[in-house]
Amino acid sequence: MSLSTSNEGTVAMHWFRKGLRLHDNPALLHALSLANDTDGRQGLVYPVYVVDPNCYALIKCSVLRARFLLECIRDLDNSLRNRGSRLYVATGDPRKVLPKLWEQWGVTHMTHEADETGEPYAVERDAAIRDVAKE
């Protein structure tokens, strides 16, 4: 994953949500393929995790679950650093945080795994993010 400041190719963001792993992650692989465009230019991929205070999974989780999540995020960051990258962690409503990062980094594409929970908050959040991304 290239995280240089060059903006010659595609700038992709992969939004980690529940699949906090590098292996077996089709959405991350898609972000990497987008960054390697057909002209041979190396693009950028920004791996991002957003701590969403409105997420049901965080609001209702136990201390042990919260600690496990923190350990998973730390492990993911270490795995990325071992590959010459890092995990960018932001806090807030993804509907507000992600567009700011898109603008700051010049993001042209975003990937994430599908949310299969059907949780009303997640469905509404994802629809709102798709709408903002289309603008």
Short mmCIF file of C-alpha atoms in Angstrom, two decimals:
data_model
loop_
_atom_site.label_atom_id
_atom_site.label_comp_id
_atom_site.label_asym_id
_atom_site.label_seq_id
_atom_site.Cartn_x
_atom_site.Cartn_y
_atom_site.Cartn_z
CA MET A 1 0.00 0.00 0.00
CA SER A 2 1.44 3.30 -1.02
CA LEU A 3 0.81 6.26 1.22
CA SER A 4 3.09 8.83 -0.36
CA THR A 5 1.88 12.35 -0.98
CA SER A 6 2.02 11.91 -4.74
CA ASN A 7 -1.32 12.24 -6.50
CA GLU A 8 -0.44 10.74 -9.87
CA GLY A 9 -2.91 7.86 -9.80
CA THR A 10 -6.15 6.87 -8.13
CA VAL A 11 -6.57 7.80 -4.47
CA ALA A 12 -8.64 5.13 -2.73
CA MET A 13 -9.83 4.84 0.84
CA HIS A 14 -10.70 1.54 2.44
CA TRP A 15 -13.10 2.03 5.34
CA PHE A 16 -12.59 -0.78 7.82
CA ARG A 17 -15.76 -1.50 9.77
CA LYS A 18 -16.23 -5.05 11.03
CA GLY A 19 -13.68 -6.93 8.94
CA LEU A 20 -10.58 -5.73 10.79
CA ARG A 21 -8.15 -7.93 8.90
CA LEU A 22 -5.93 -7.82 5.85
CA HIS A 23 -6.34 -11.42 4.72
CA ASP A 24 -9.61 -12.53 3.15
CA ASN A 25 -10.79 -8.95 2.61
CA PRO A 26 -12.24 -8.55 -0.91
CA ALA A 27 -13.10 -4.87 -0.44
CA LEU A 28 -9.51 -4.05 0.55
CA LEU A 29 -8.21 -6.02 -2.42
CA HIS A 30 -10.52 -3.98 -4.64
CA ALA A 31 -9.12 -0.72 -3.21
CA LEU A 32 -5.60 -1.97 -3.94
CA SER A 33 -6.55 -2.89 -7.50
CA LEU A 34 -8.06 0.58 -8.03
CA ALA A 35 -4.79 2.15 -6.90
CA ASN A 36 -2.85 0.17 -9.51
CA ASP A 37 -4.35 1.74 -12.60
CA THR A 38 -3.83 0.44 -16.10
CA ASP A 39 -1.36 3.19 -17.06
CA GLY A 40 1.13 1.73 -14.59
CA ARG A 41 0.82 4.67 -12.22
CA GLN A 42 0.86 3.76 -8.54
CA GLY A 43 -2.04 5.33 -6.70
CA LEU A 44 -2.67 5.68 -3.00
CA VAL A 45 -4.75 3.68 -0.53
CA TYR A 46 -5.72 5.17 2.82
CA PRO A 47 -6.84 2.51 5.34
CA VAL A 48 -9.33 4.15 7.73
CA TYR A 49 -11.30 3.12 10.80
CA VAL A 50 -13.95 5.47 12.21
CA VAL A 51 -14.91 5.13 15.87
CA ASP A 52 -18.61 5.94 15.51
CA PRO A 53 -20.10 6.94 18.90
CA ASN A 54 -23.62 6.40 17.52
CA CYS A 55 -23.00 2.79 16.51
CA TYR A 56 -25.20 0.37 18.41
CA ALA A 57 -22.33 -2.10 18.73
CA LEU A 58 -20.30 0.49 20.65
CA ILE A 59 -23.12 1.98 22.68
CA LYS A 60 -24.22 -1.40 24.04
CA CYS A 61 -20.86 -3.17 24.31
CA SER A 62 -19.21 -4.33 27.51
CA VAL A 63 -15.80 -3.19 28.72
CA LEU A 64 -14.35 -6.52 27.55
CA ARG A 65 -15.81 -6.09 24.08
CA ALA A 66 -14.49 -2.52 23.87
CA ARG A 67 -11.04 -3.73 24.92
CA PHE A 68 -11.18 -6.49 22.28
CA LEU A 69 -12.09 -3.92 19.61
CA LEU A 70 -9.16 -1.74 20.64
CA GLU A 71 -6.81 -4.74 20.46
CA CYS A 72 -8.11 -5.60 16.97
CA ILE A 73 -7.57 -2.02 15.79
CA ARG A 74 -4.05 -2.01 17.24
CA ASP A 75 -3.30 -5.37 15.58
CA LEU A 76 -4.61 -4.12 12.24
CA ASP A 77 -2.43 -1.02 12.50
CA ASN A 78 0.62 -3.16 13.32
CA SER A 79 -0.10 -5.42 10.34
CA LEU A 80 -0.36 -2.40 8.06
CA ARG A 81 2.84 -0.88 9.47
CA ASN A 82 4.66 -4.16 8.80
CA ARG A 83 3.69 -3.60 5.15
CA GLY A 84 4.84 0.03 5.06
CA SER A 85 1.43 1.58 5.70
CA ARG A 86 -0.67 2.52 8.72
CA LEU A 87 -4.26 2.70 9.93
CA TYR A 88 -5.84 6.14 10.13
CA VAL A 89 -8.31 6.28 13.01
CA ALA A 90 -10.92 9.03 13.21
CA THR A 91 -13.71 9.62 15.70
CA GLY A 92 -17.21 10.87 14.95
CA ASP A 93 -20.17 10.32 12.69
CA PRO A 94 -18.85 8.71 9.48
CA ARG A 95 -21.33 10.82 7.48
CA LYS A 96 -19.35 13.88 8.55
CA VAL A 97 -15.86 12.46 9.06
CA LEU A 98 -15.43 10.57 5.79
CA PRO A 99 -16.26 13.48 3.43
CA LYS A 100 -13.71 15.65 5.25
CA LEU A 101 -11.05 12.98 4.76
CA TRP A 102 -12.04 12.54 1.09
CA GLU A 103 -11.47 16.24 0.55
CA GLN A 104 -8.26 16.39 2.60
CA TRP A 105 -6.66 13.45 0.79
CA GLY A 106 -8.23 13.89 -2.66
CA VAL A 107 -9.96 10.51 -2.46
CA THR A 108 -11.52 9.39 -5.72
CA HIS A 109 -12.74 5.91 -4.68
CA MET A 110 -13.86 4.30 -1.42
CA THR A 111 -14.34 0.65 -0.54
CA HIS A 112 -15.78 -1.12 2.50
CA GLU A 113 -17.28 -4.47 3.29
CA ALA A 114 -21.04 -4.86 3.13
CA ASP A 115 -22.94 -4.45 6.37
CA GLU A 116 -25.11 -7.52 6.64
CA THR A 117 -26.60 -6.72 10.04
CA GLY A 118 -29.63 -4.91 8.62
CA GLU A 119 -29.37 -2.65 11.66
CA PRO A 120 -31.47 0.46 10.87
CA TYR A 121 -28.71 2.88 11.90
CA ALA A 122 -26.15 1.15 9.65
CA VAL A 123 -28.54 1.01 6.68
CA GLU A 124 -29.36 4.72 6.99
CA ARG A 125 -25.70 5.68 7.58
CA ASP A 126 -24.50 3.73 4.53
CA ALA A 127 -27.21 5.23 2.30
CA ALA A 128 -26.29 8.74 3.47
CA ILE A 129 -22.59 8.12 2.80
CA ARG A 130 -23.36 6.79 -0.69
CA ASP A 131 -25.42 9.94 -1.38
CA VAL A 132 -22.64 12.25 -0.20
CA ALA A 133 -20.06 10.31 -2.23
CA LYS A 134 -22.09 10.83 -5.41
CA GLU A 135 -21.89 14.62 -5.04
#
